[in-house]
């Protein structure tokens, strides 16, 4: 697929040479093979490879994880770890370096190839706006922070740093972009993003990096400022620039944005904490109706009070029947028929209105409430599937999401089985969706439980494939029946030929392992055509239907809505 330059860090020379041969056969250039962490750091600087394959266990003082940390603190190079075994402690350390991939030895060439391509792809610029993507943004921020970090820096004494130069970080989200996508189509939605990226690039002075994080979210690292006011003025200019009207298909379109601002080192010195500050402040700006900016400090208290009250209401939500399960159809690409649905929870908060799962699932996990909520969703969804089957819509598969915290529950394995027995649904019509990070973090327990379910007849799918480590070996080691290709891939399959090629490879590989492939978040006809042409099995997405409440879903079934 490409002529990228790869460096190998591996202390066993036979393995290293073998690997180099394989890489060359795949069409990559091997820029160097080194055996120690110290050398790896030097050579990475000198040769600037596009990617590094790093053995975790290296002879000598420094192991692969430390070497990777050092390299990533100054260079933006994706690193894939190679390891012969995966104990938890090493995994935790590997995870902390934000690796782009993870391969367990001995590996298959095809796995290796695909993992490399996915890593290179994630490292690209965002193909729509041509801005750096989230990975590059994080790498840049970590670089900026590592230059500035003083060893004696103490966040509890941050008031002492009032007079230090401050690095402002902005988190920007375009308001109501979905409305534009729905009314004018996703192509125009992309045009809006490109247009705004261009305006920001051309008119804002003092930017160190402007990146597109995802969907309609951008982030900015500014050059250090002496006074906060300077950054605040800039935030106002950004709002002004974004809100200038734009003409799309003859219509005048107005876009506004919400901006969250945080300052290093005043607000925090850690990368993740800074990003969290900025996004929480952005969220607060959104809640204030959009088209405004908010500073981290000023609203932090408000956010945490809001959080607290959210927690209290979450505790009551089940009792007060504020939850509802929505169903999003899954459609078979060969027959065009609805073959099942994914159950997606919705929460109608009495005052706030609809709260999205992205917002309350993490809170439900933190508080342990996810266990009872999860059981409720499972029972409700299985019950509904049974009702539809009995009404003649047969076969009908129901997919239910499980989250990380649920795997810590004792008896999860038995509880799930008990629920479907009570509902009397044939287990092969239930699919449980788990994410890669869940599996990685609970390797032993997860594998045991998943196998038991599979023996019982339940199907297991890997959700959001392509967003995490994309460790292909997990697909084989764990009992998956289905893989769901994440929307971040689907979104780019037609715009970016490389993403297309990787998606094809994922489909082929999954099929060769006997797995069914479902594509998530299909929004356009072009995406659909591509997936159909490349033999993806099923799709889900707004193109066919958004998630629907029970009655509306039933209407689709009765009408016999088909994909054309
Ligand atoms: P997920 O399992 O990956 O679900 C797919 C998400 O993509 C859903 O978001 C769905 O509404 C959205 N989606 C579907 N089609 C499209 C499309 O064409 N374009 C775009 N942009 N988005 C599309 P939702 O419902 O907000 O759920 C978000 C996440 O929350 C889910 O991601 C899942 O991880 C979690 N979640 C939802 N319900 C439950 C639940 O009952 N239990 C647990 N543990 N997690 C849940
Ligand atoms: Mg899912
Ligand atoms: Mg998903």
Coordinates of C-alpha atoms and ligand atoms in Angstrom, one line a residue:
X1 CA 0.0 0.0 0.0
X2 CA 2.8 2.4 0.6
X3 CA 6.6 3.1 0.7
X4 CA 6.8 4.1 4.4
X5 CA 10.0 4.1 6.3
X6 CA 10.1 1.7 9.3
X7 CA 12.6 1.3 12.0
X8 CA 12.9 -2.0 13.9
X9 CA 13.9 -2.1 17.6
X10 CA 14.6 -5.8 18.5
X11 CA 17.5 -7.3 20.3
X12 CA 17.1 -10.8 18.9
X13 CA 18.9 -10.5 15.6
X14 CA 17.2 -13.5 13.9
X15 CA 13.8 -12.2 14.7
X16 CA 14.8 -8.7 13.6
X17 CA 16.1 -9.9 10.2
X18 CA 13.0 -12.0 9.6
X19 CA 10.9 -9.1 10.4
X20 CA 12.9 -6.8 8.1
X21 CA 12.5 -9.3 5.3
X22 CA 8.8 -9.4 5.8
X23 CA 8.5 -5.7 5.9
X24 CA 10.5 -5.3 2.7
X25 CA 8.3 -7.9 1.0
X26 CA 5.3 -5.8 2.0
X27 CA 6.8 -2.8 0.2
X28 CA 8.1 -0.9 3.2
X29 CA 11.6 0.6 3.5
X30 CA 13.5 -0.6 6.6
X31 CA 15.6 2.4 7.6
X32 CA 17.4 0.6 10.4
X33 CA 17.5 -2.3 12.9
X34 CA 18.7 -1.4 16.4
X35 CA 19.0 -3.6 19.4
X36 CA 18.7 -1.2 22.4
X37 CA 16.5 1.5 23.7
X38 CA 19.3 4.1 23.8
X39 CA 20.2 3.5 20.1
X40 CA 16.5 3.6 19.2
X41 CA 16.2 7.2 20.6
X42 CA 19.3 8.4 18.7
X43 CA 18.4 6.7 15.4
X44 CA 14.8 7.8 15.5
X45 CA 15.9 11.4 15.7
X46 CA 18.4 11.0 12.9
X47 CA 16.4 9.0 10.4
X48 CA 12.8 10.2 11.3
X49 CA 11.1 6.9 10.3
X50 CA 7.3 7.0 9.6
X51 CA 6.8 4.2 12.1
X52 CA 8.7 2.2 14.7
X53 CA 8.3 -1.5 15.6
X54 CA 9.4 -1.7 19.2
X55 CA 10.1 -4.9 21.1
X56 CA 8.9 -4.4 24.7
X57 CA 11.7 -6.5 26.4
X58 CA 15.1 -5.3 25.4
X59 CA 18.5 -6.2 26.8
X60 CA 20.3 -3.4 28.5
X61 CA 19.3 -0.6 30.8
X62 CA 16.2 0.6 29.0
X63 CA 13.2 -1.4 27.9
X64 CA 11.0 -0.7 24.9
X65 CA 8.3 1.2 26.9
X66 CA 10.7 3.7 28.3
X67 CA 12.4 4.1 24.9
X68 CA 9.0 4.8 23.4
X69 CA 8.1 7.4 26.0
X70 CA 11.4 9.2 25.3
X71 CA 10.9 9.1 21.6
X72 CA 7.3 10.3 21.8
X73 CA 8.3 13.2 24.0
X74 CA 10.1 14.8 21.2
X75 CA 9.0 13.2 17.9
X76 CA 5.6 12.5 16.5
X77 CA 6.3 8.9 15.3
X78 CA 3.7 6.2 15.7
X79 CA 5.0 3.2 17.6
X80 CA 3.8 -0.4 17.5
X81 CA 4.9 -2.7 20.3
X82 CA 5.9 -6.3 19.8
X83 CA 5.9 -8.6 22.7
X84 CA 6.0 -12.3 23.4
X85 CA 3.8 -12.1 26.5
X86 CA 1.3 -9.8 28.0
X87 CA 1.4 -9.5 31.7
X88 CA -0.9 -6.8 33.2
X89 CA 1.8 -4.6 34.5
X90 CA 3.6 -4.4 31.2
X91 CA 0.3 -3.8 29.4
X92 CA -0.5 -0.9 31.8
X93 CA 2.8 0.7 31.0
X94 CA 2.4 0.1 27.3
X95 CA -1.1 1.7 27.4
X96 CA 0.2 4.8 29.1
X97 CA 2.4 5.6 26.1
X98 CA -0.6 5.7 23.8
X99 CA 0.7 3.1 21.4
X100 CA -0.6 3.0 17.9
X101 CA -0.8 -0.8 17.9
X102 CA 0.2 -3.8 19.7
X103 CA 1.2 -7.2 18.4
X104 CA 1.8 -10.4 20.3
X105 CA 4.6 -12.6 19.0
X106 CA 4.6 -14.9 17.1
X107 CA 2.5 -12.9 14.7
X108 CA 1.1 -13.5 11.2
X109 CA 2.4 -11.4 8.4
X110 CA -1.1 -10.3 7.4
X111 CA -1.8 -9.1 11.0
X112 CA 1.4 -7.2 11.0
X113 CA 0.7 -5.6 7.7
X114 CA -2.7 -4.5 8.7
X115 CA -1.7 -3.2 12.1
X116 CA 1.0 -1.1 10.5
X117 CA -1.4 0.3 7.9
X118 CA -3.9 1.2 10.5
X119 CA -1.2 2.9 12.6
X120 CA 0.1 4.9 9.6
X121 CA -3.4 5.8 8.7
X122 CA -4.3 7.0 12.2
X123 CA -1.2 9.1 12.0
X124 CA -2.3 10.9 8.8
X125 CA -3.8 14.1 8.7
X126 CA -7.3 14.4 8.8
X127 CA -8.2 13.7 5.1
X128 CA -11.1 16.1 5.1
X129 CA -9.7 19.3 6.5
X130 CA -6.0 18.3 6.0
X131 CA -5.4 19.4 9.6
X132 CA -3.5 17.2 12.0
X133 CA -5.7 14.6 13.7
X134 CA -6.2 13.8 17.4
X135 CA -3.1 11.6 17.6
X136 CA -0.9 14.3 16.2
X137 CA -2.4 16.9 18.4
X138 CA -1.7 14.8 21.5
X139 CA 1.8 14.1 20.3
X140 CA 2.4 17.9 19.8
X141 CA 0.9 18.8 23.1
X142 CA 3.0 16.2 24.9
X143 CA 6.1 17.7 23.1
X144 CA 5.2 21.2 24.1
X145 CA 4.6 20.2 27.7
X146 CA 7.8 18.1 28.0
X147 CA 9.9 21.1 27.0
X148 CA 8.2 23.3 29.5
X149 CA 7.9 20.9 32.4
X150 CA 10.1 21.8 35.3
X151 CA 11.0 18.9 37.6
X152 CA 10.0 20.9 40.6
X153 CA 6.6 21.8 39.2
X154 CA 3.8 21.3 41.7
X155 CA 0.2 21.7 40.7
X156 CA -0.8 22.6 44.3
X157 CA 1.4 25.6 44.0
X158 CA 0.1 26.7 40.7
X159 CA -0.7 30.2 42.1
X160 CA 3.1 30.7 42.1
X161 CA 3.1 30.5 38.3
X162 CA 0.8 33.4 37.7
X163 CA 3.7 35.3 36.2
X164 CA 5.0 32.4 34.0
X165 CA 4.3 32.4 30.3
X166 CA 1.0 30.5 29.9
X167 CA 0.2 28.1 27.1
X168 CA -3.5 28.4 26.2
X169 CA -5.3 25.3 24.9
X170 CA -8.7 25.7 23.1
X171 CA -11.3 23.1 22.6
X172 CA -13.7 24.2 19.9
X173 CA -16.9 22.5 18.9
X174 CA -19.2 23.7 16.1
X175 CA -22.8 24.1 17.3
X176 CA -25.6 22.2 15.7
X177 CA -23.5 20.9 12.8
X178 CA -25.8 17.9 12.5
X179 CA -28.6 20.2 11.4
X180 CA -26.6 21.2 8.4
X181 CA -25.7 17.6 7.6
X182 CA -29.3 16.6 7.8
X183 CA -30.7 19.5 5.7
X184 CA -27.9 19.9 3.2
X185 CA -26.2 16.5 3.2
X186 CA -22.9 15.3 4.6
X187 CA -20.9 16.6 1.7
X188 CA -21.9 20.1 2.6
X189 CA -21.2 19.3 6.2
X190 CA -17.6 18.5 5.1
X191 CA -17.4 21.7 3.1
X192 CA -18.3 23.6 6.3
X193 CA -15.5 21.9 8.2
X194 CA -13.0 22.6 5.4
X195 CA -14.1 26.2 5.1
X196 CA -13.8 26.8 8.9
X197 CA -10.4 25.1 9.1
X198 CA -9.2 27.4 6.3
X199 CA -10.5 30.5 7.9
X200 CA -8.9 29.7 11.2
X201 CA -5.6 28.8 9.6
X202 CA -5.5 32.0 7.6
X203 CA -6.7 34.5 10.1
X204 CA -5.6 33.5 13.6
X205 CA -2.1 34.6 14.5
X206 CA -0.2 32.9 17.3
X207 CA -1.3 29.3 16.7
X208 CA 1.2 26.6 17.5
X209 CA -1.1 23.8 16.3
X210 CA -4.6 23.6 14.9
X211 CA -6.1 20.1 14.8
X212 CA -9.3 18.4 14.0
X213 CA -10.1 16.0 16.8
X214 CA -13.2 14.4 15.5
X215 CA -16.6 15.2 13.9
X216 CA -17.1 18.9 14.4
X217 CA -14.4 19.4 17.1
X218 CA -11.2 21.3 16.7
X219 CA -8.4 22.0 19.2
X220 CA -5.7 24.7 19.3
X221 CA -2.4 25.0 21.1
X222 CA -1.5 28.7 21.2
X223 CA 2.0 30.1 21.5
X224 CA 2.8 31.1 25.1
X225 CA 1.2 34.3 26.2
X226 CA 2.1 36.6 29.1
X227 CA -1.5 37.7 29.9
X228 CA -4.6 35.5 29.8
X229 CA -6.5 38.4 28.2
X230 CA -4.6 37.9 25.0
X231 CA -5.9 34.4 24.6
X232 CA -9.4 35.5 25.6
X233 CA -9.4 38.1 22.9
X234 CA -8.3 35.5 20.5
X235 CA -11.2 33.2 21.5
X236 CA -13.6 36.0 20.7
X237 CA -12.0 36.6 17.3
X238 CA -12.4 32.9 16.6
X239 CA -16.1 33.0 17.4
X240 CA -16.4 36.1 15.1
X241 CA -14.6 34.4 12.3
X242 CA -16.6 31.2 12.5
X243 CA -19.9 33.1 12.7
X244 CA -19.4 34.9 9.4
X245 CA -22.0 33.5 7.0
X246 CA -21.1 31.0 4.4
X247 CA -23.0 30.2 1.2
X248 CA -23.8 26.6 0.5
X249 CA -25.9 25.6 -2.5
X250 CA -27.3 29.0 -2.7
X251 CA -28.2 29.1 1.0
X252 CA -26.7 31.4 3.5
X253 CA -25.6 29.3 6.4
X254 CA -24.7 30.5 9.8
X255 CA -22.4 28.5 12.0
X256 CA -21.4 29.2 15.6
X257 CA -19.1 27.5 18.0
X258 CA -18.5 26.8 21.7
X259 CA -14.9 27.2 23.0
X260 CA -13.4 25.8 26.2
X261 CA -10.1 27.3 27.3
X262 CA -7.5 26.1 29.7
X263 CA -4.0 27.3 30.6
X264 CA -0.9 25.4 31.2
X265 CA 0.5 25.5 33.8
X266 CA -2.1 27.4 35.8
X267 CA -4.9 24.9 35.5
X268 CA -2.9 21.8 35.2
X269 CA 0.4 20.3 34.0
X270 CA -0.8 16.9 32.7
X271 CA -1.8 16.4 29.1
X272 CA -5.0 14.5 29.8
X273 CA -6.1 16.7 32.6
X274 CA -5.6 19.8 30.4
X275 CA -7.6 18.3 27.6
X276 CA -10.3 17.3 30.0
X277 CA -10.4 20.8 31.4
X278 CA -10.7 22.3 28.0
X279 CA -13.4 19.9 26.9
X280 CA -15.4 20.4 30.1
X281 CA -15.2 24.1 29.6
X282 CA -16.4 23.7 26.0
X283 CA -19.2 21.6 27.2
X284 CA -20.2 24.3 29.6
X285 CA -20.1 26.8 26.8
X286 CA -22.5 24.6 24.8
X287 CA -24.8 24.3 27.7
X288 CA -24.9 28.1 27.8
X289 CA -26.4 28.0 24.3
X290 CA -23.3 28.0 22.2
X291 CA -21.6 30.9 20.5
X292 CA -19.5 31.7 23.5
X293 CA -16.3 30.7 25.2
X294 CA -15.7 29.6 28.8
X295 CA -12.5 29.4 30.9
X296 CA -11.7 26.2 32.7
X297 CA -11.3 27.7 36.2
X298 CA -14.4 29.9 36.3
X299 CA -16.8 27.1 35.5
X300 CA -15.0 24.1 37.1
X301 CA -17.0 24.5 40.2
X302 CA -20.3 24.7 38.3
X303 CA -19.4 21.7 36.2
X304 CA -18.7 19.6 39.3
X305 CA -21.9 20.7 41.0
X306 CA -23.8 19.8 37.8
X307 CA -22.0 16.5 37.8
X308 CA -23.0 15.9 41.4
X309 CA -26.7 16.6 40.7
X310 CA -26.5 14.4 37.6
X311 CA -25.3 11.6 39.8
X312 CA -28.2 12.0 42.2
X313 CA -30.7 12.0 39.4
X314 CA -29.0 9.0 37.7
X315 CA -29.5 7.1 40.9
X316 CA -33.2 7.7 40.7
X317 CA -33.6 7.3 37.0
X318 CA -34.3 3.6 36.9
X319 CA -36.9 3.8 39.7
X320 CA -38.6 6.7 37.9
X321 CA -38.6 4.9 34.6
X322 CA -36.6 7.7 32.8
X323 CA -34.7 5.3 30.6
X324 CA -35.8 4.1 27.3
X325 CA -34.2 1.7 24.9
X326 CA -33.9 2.8 21.3
X327 CA -33.3 0.4 18.4
X328 CA -31.2 1.0 15.4
X329 CA -31.7 -1.4 12.5
X330 CA -29.0 -3.6 11.2
X331 CA -29.4 -4.3 7.6
X332 CA -28.1 -7.2 5.5
X333 CA -26.2 -5.9 2.5
X334 CA -27.0 -8.8 0.2
X335 CA -30.8 -9.0 0.9
X336 CA -31.4 -5.4 1.9
X337 CA -33.5 -6.6 4.8
X338 CA -33.5 -5.6 8.4
X339 CA -31.9 -8.6 10.3
X340 CA -31.9 -7.1 13.7
X341 CA -31.2 -4.1 15.8
X342 CA -28.7 -2.6 18.3
X343 CA -30.2 -1.6 21.6
X344 CA -29.1 1.9 22.6
X345 CA -30.1 3.4 25.8
X346 CA -31.7 6.9 26.1
X347 CA -32.3 8.9 29.3
X348 CA -35.0 11.5 29.6
X349 CA -33.9 13.7 32.4
X350 CA -37.0 15.6 33.8
X351 CA -35.3 19.0 33.6
X352 CA -32.4 18.6 31.2
X353 CA -34.3 16.6 28.6
X354 CA -32.4 14.0 26.6
X355 CA -29.0 13.1 28.0
X356 CA -26.8 11.2 25.6
X357 CA -25.2 7.9 26.6
X358 CA -21.8 9.3 26.0
X359 CA -22.5 11.6 28.9
X360 CA -24.0 9.4 31.5
X361 CA -22.6 5.9 30.8
X362 CA -19.1 7.0 32.1
X363 CA -20.8 8.4 35.2
X364 CA -22.9 5.2 35.5
X365 CA -19.6 3.2 35.3
X366 CA -17.9 5.4 37.9
X367 CA -20.7 5.0 40.4
X368 CA -21.4 1.3 39.7
X369 CA -25.0 2.1 38.6
X370 CA -24.1 0.6 35.2
X371 CA -24.7 -2.9 36.6
X372 CA -28.4 -2.4 37.3
X373 CA -28.8 -0.2 34.2
X374 CA -27.0 -2.8 32.1
X375 CA -29.3 -5.6 33.3
X376 CA -32.3 -3.5 32.6
X377 CA -31.3 -2.8 29.1
X378 CA -30.5 -6.4 28.5
X379 CA -33.8 -7.6 29.8
X380 CA -35.8 -4.9 28.0
X381 CA -34.1 -5.5 24.7
X382 CA -34.3 -9.3 24.8
X383 CA -37.9 -9.1 25.7
X384 CA -38.6 -6.7 22.8
X385 CA -36.7 -9.0 20.4
X386 CA -38.8 -11.9 21.5
X387 CA -42.0 -9.9 21.0
X388 CA -41.0 -9.0 17.5
X389 CA -40.0 -12.6 16.7
X390 CA -43.4 -13.8 17.9
X391 CA -45.1 -11.2 15.8
X392 CA -43.5 -12.8 12.8
X393 CA -40.4 -10.8 12.2
X394 CA -38.1 -13.8 12.3
X395 CA -35.1 -14.2 12.5
X396 CA -34.4 -11.1 14.5
X397 CA -31.1 -10.5 16.3
X398 CA -30.7 -8.1 19.1
X399 CA -27.4 -6.5 20.0
X400 CA -26.7 -5.1 23.4
X401 CA -23.6 -3.1 24.6
X402 CA -21.7 -4.2 27.6
X403 CA -19.3 -1.8 29.3
X404 CA -16.1 -2.4 31.1
X405 CA -17.4 -2.1 34.6
X406 CA -19.9 -4.8 34.1
X407 CA -17.1 -7.3 33.7
X408 CA -16.0 -6.6 37.2
X409 CA -19.4 -7.7 38.5
X410 CA -19.4 -11.0 40.1
X411 CA -21.7 -13.6 38.4
X412 CA -21.9 -11.5 35.2
X413 CA -21.7 -14.7 33.2
X414 CA -24.6 -16.4 35.1
X415 CA -26.6 -13.2 35.3
X416 CA -26.7 -12.7 31.6
X417 CA -27.6 -16.3 30.9
X418 CA -30.3 -16.2 33.6
X419 CA -31.9 -13.1 32.0
X420 CA -32.2 -14.6 28.6
X421 CA -33.6 -17.8 30.1
X422 CA -36.2 -15.8 31.9
X423 CA -37.1 -13.9 28.8
X424 CA -37.0 -17.1 26.9
X425 CA -35.0 -15.8 23.9
X426 CA -32.9 -18.3 21.9
X427 CA -29.3 -17.3 22.8
X428 CA -28.2 -17.3 19.2
X429 CA -30.5 -14.2 18.6
X430 CA -28.5 -12.2 21.2
X431 CA -25.3 -10.5 20.4
X432 CA -23.2 -8.8 23.1
X433 CA -21.0 -5.9 22.0
X434 CA -17.8 -5.4 23.8
X435 CA -14.9 -3.0 23.0
X436 CA -11.3 -3.9 22.5
X437 CA -10.1 -1.9 25.5
X438 CA -12.5 -3.8 27.7
X439 CA -11.0 -7.1 26.5
X440 CA -7.5 -5.9 26.9
X441 CA -8.0 -4.6 30.4
X442 CA -9.7 -7.7 31.7
X443 CA -8.0 -10.2 29.5
X444 CA -8.4 -13.3 31.7
X445 CA -11.8 -12.8 33.1
X446 CA -13.2 -11.5 29.8
X447 CA -12.0 -14.4 27.8
X448 CA -13.4 -16.9 30.3
X449 CA -16.8 -15.3 30.4
X450 CA -17.0 -14.7 26.7
X451 CA -16.2 -18.3 26.0
X452 CA -18.9 -19.5 28.4
X453 CA -21.5 -17.3 26.7
X454 CA -20.4 -18.5 23.3
X455 CA -20.8 -22.1 24.4
X456 CA -24.2 -21.2 25.5
X457 CA -25.0 -19.9 22.0
X458 CA -24.6 -16.1 22.4
X459 CA -22.7 -14.2 19.8
X460 CA -20.0 -11.8 20.7
X461 CA -19.0 -8.7 18.7
X462 CA -16.0 -6.4 18.9
X463 CA -17.4 -2.9 18.9
X464 CA -15.7 0.2 17.5
X465 CA -13.0 -1.8 15.8
X466 CA -10.2 0.5 14.6
X467 CA -10.4 3.0 17.4
X468 CA -8.3 1.3 20.0
X469 CA -5.2 -0.7 19.7
X470 CA -6.6 -2.5 16.7
X471 CA -4.7 -5.5 17.9
X472 CA -5.7 -8.1 15.3
X473 CA -4.4 -10.9 17.4
X474 CA -7.2 -10.3 19.8
X475 CA -9.6 -11.2 17.1
X476 CA -8.3 -14.6 17.0
X477 CA -7.5 -15.2 20.6
X478 CA -10.9 -14.2 21.8
X479 CA -14.2 -15.8 20.9
X480 CA -15.5 -13.1 18.6
X481 CA -18.2 -13.8 16.0
X482 CA -18.7 -10.3 14.7
X483 CA -16.5 -7.2 14.2
X484 CA -18.0 -3.7 13.9
X485 CA -15.9 -1.3 11.9
X486 CA -16.0 2.0 13.6
X487 CA -17.5 5.1 12.0
X488 CA -14.1 6.9 12.0
X489 CA -13.1 4.4 9.2
X490 CA -16.5 4.4 7.4
X491 CA -16.5 8.2 7.3
X492 CA -13.3 8.3 5.2
X493 CA -13.6 5.2 3.0
X494 CA -14.6 7.1 -0.1
X495 CA -12.7 10.3 0.5
X496 CA -9.4 8.7 1.3
X497 CA -8.1 5.7 -0.8
X498 CA -5.9 4.5 2.0
X499 CA -8.7 4.2 4.5
X500 CA -10.6 2.4 1.8
X501 CA -7.8 -0.1 1.3
X502 CA -7.5 -0.7 5.0
X503 CA -11.2 -1.3 5.3
X504 CA -11.1 -3.8 2.5
X505 CA -8.3 -5.6 4.3
X506 CA -10.2 -5.6 7.6
X507 CA -13.2 -7.1 5.9
X508 CA -11.2 -9.8 4.1
X509 CA -9.2 -10.7 7.2
X510 CA -12.4 -10.9 9.3
X511 CA -14.0 -13.1 6.8
X512 CA -11.0 -15.4 6.7
X513 CA -11.3 -15.8 10.4
X514 CA -14.9 -16.6 9.9
X515 CA -16.2 -13.4 11.4
X516 CA -19.2 -11.4 10.3
X517 CA -18.5 -7.7 9.5
X518 CA -20.8 -4.9 10.4
X519 CA -20.0 -1.3 9.4
X520 CA -21.2 1.4 11.8
X521 CA -22.3 4.9 11.1
X522 CA -23.0 4.6 7.4
X523 CA -24.4 8.0 6.3
X524 CA -24.0 8.3 2.6
X525 CA -24.8 6.3 -0.5
X526 CA -21.2 6.3 -1.5
X527 CA -20.2 4.7 1.7
X528 CA -22.9 2.1 1.3
X529 CA -21.9 1.3 -2.3
X530 CA -18.3 0.9 -1.3
X531 CA -19.1 -1.5 1.6
X532 CA -21.5 -3.5 -0.6
X533 CA -18.9 -3.8 -3.3
X534 CA -16.4 -5.1 -0.8
X535 CA -18.7 -7.7 0.7
X536 CA -19.3 -6.2 4.1
X537 CA -22.1 -8.2 5.6
X538 CA -24.3 -5.7 7.4
X539 CA -24.5 -2.0 8.0
X540 CA -26.0 0.4 10.6
X541 CA -26.3 4.1 10.1
X542 CA -28.3 7.2 9.6
X543 CA -28.5 6.5 5.9
X544 CA -31.0 3.7 6.6
X545 CA -32.3 4.8 9.9
X546 CA -31.2 6.5 13.2
X547 CA -31.9 4.7 16.5
X548 CA -35.7 4.7 17.0
X549 CA -38.1 4.3 19.9
X550 CA -40.0 1.0 19.9
X551 CA -43.1 2.1 18.2
X552 CA -41.3 3.8 15.3
X553 CA -39.0 0.8 14.9
X554 CA -42.0 -1.5 14.7
X555 CA -43.4 0.7 12.0
X556 CA -40.3 0.1 9.9
X557 CA -40.6 -3.7 10.4
X558 CA -44.3 -3.6 9.5
X559 CA -43.6 -1.5 6.4
X560 CA -40.9 -4.0 5.5
X561 CA -38.5 -1.1 4.8
X562 CA -35.5 -2.4 2.7
X563 CA -32.2 -1.0 1.8
X564 CA -32.0 -0.2 -1.9
Ligands
LIG1 P1 -21.8 2.3 20.0 O1 -22.2 1.0 20.6 O2 -20.7 2.3 19.0 O3 -23.2 2.8 19.2 C1 -23.2 3.4 18.0 C2 -23.4 4.9 18.2 O4 -23.4 5.6 16.9 C3 -24.8 5.3 18.7 O5 -24.6 6.4 19.5 C4 -25.6 5.6 17.5 O6 -26.7 6.4 17.7 C5 -24.5 6.3 16.7 N1 -24.8 6.2 15.2 C6 -25.5 5.3 14.6 N2 -25.6 5.6 13.2 C7 -24.8 6.7 13.1 C8 -24.5 7.5 11.9 O7 -24.8 7.2 10.8 N3 -23.7 8.5 12.1 C9 -23.3 8.9 13.3 N4 -22.5 10.0 13.5 N5 -23.6 8.2 14.5 C10 -24.3 7.1 14.3 P2 -25.3 6.6 21.0 O8 -26.7 5.9 21.0 O9 -25.2 8.0 21.4 O10 -24.4 5.7 21.9 C11 -23.1 6.0 22.1 C12 -22.4 4.9 22.8 O11 -22.9 4.7 24.1 C13 -22.5 3.5 22.2 O12 -21.6 3.4 21.1 C14 -22.2 2.6 23.3 O13 -20.8 2.5 23.5 C15 -22.8 3.4 24.5 N6 -24.1 2.8 24.9 C16 -25.3 3.1 24.3 N7 -26.3 2.4 24.9 C17 -25.6 1.6 25.9 C18 -26.1 0.6 26.8 O14 -27.2 0.2 26.9 N8 -25.1 0.0 27.6 C19 -23.8 0.4 27.5 N9 -22.9 -0.2 28.3 N10 -23.4 1.3 26.6 C20 -24.2 1.9 25.8
LIG2 MG1 -22.3 -0.8 20.0
LIG3 MG1 -19.6 1.2 17.9

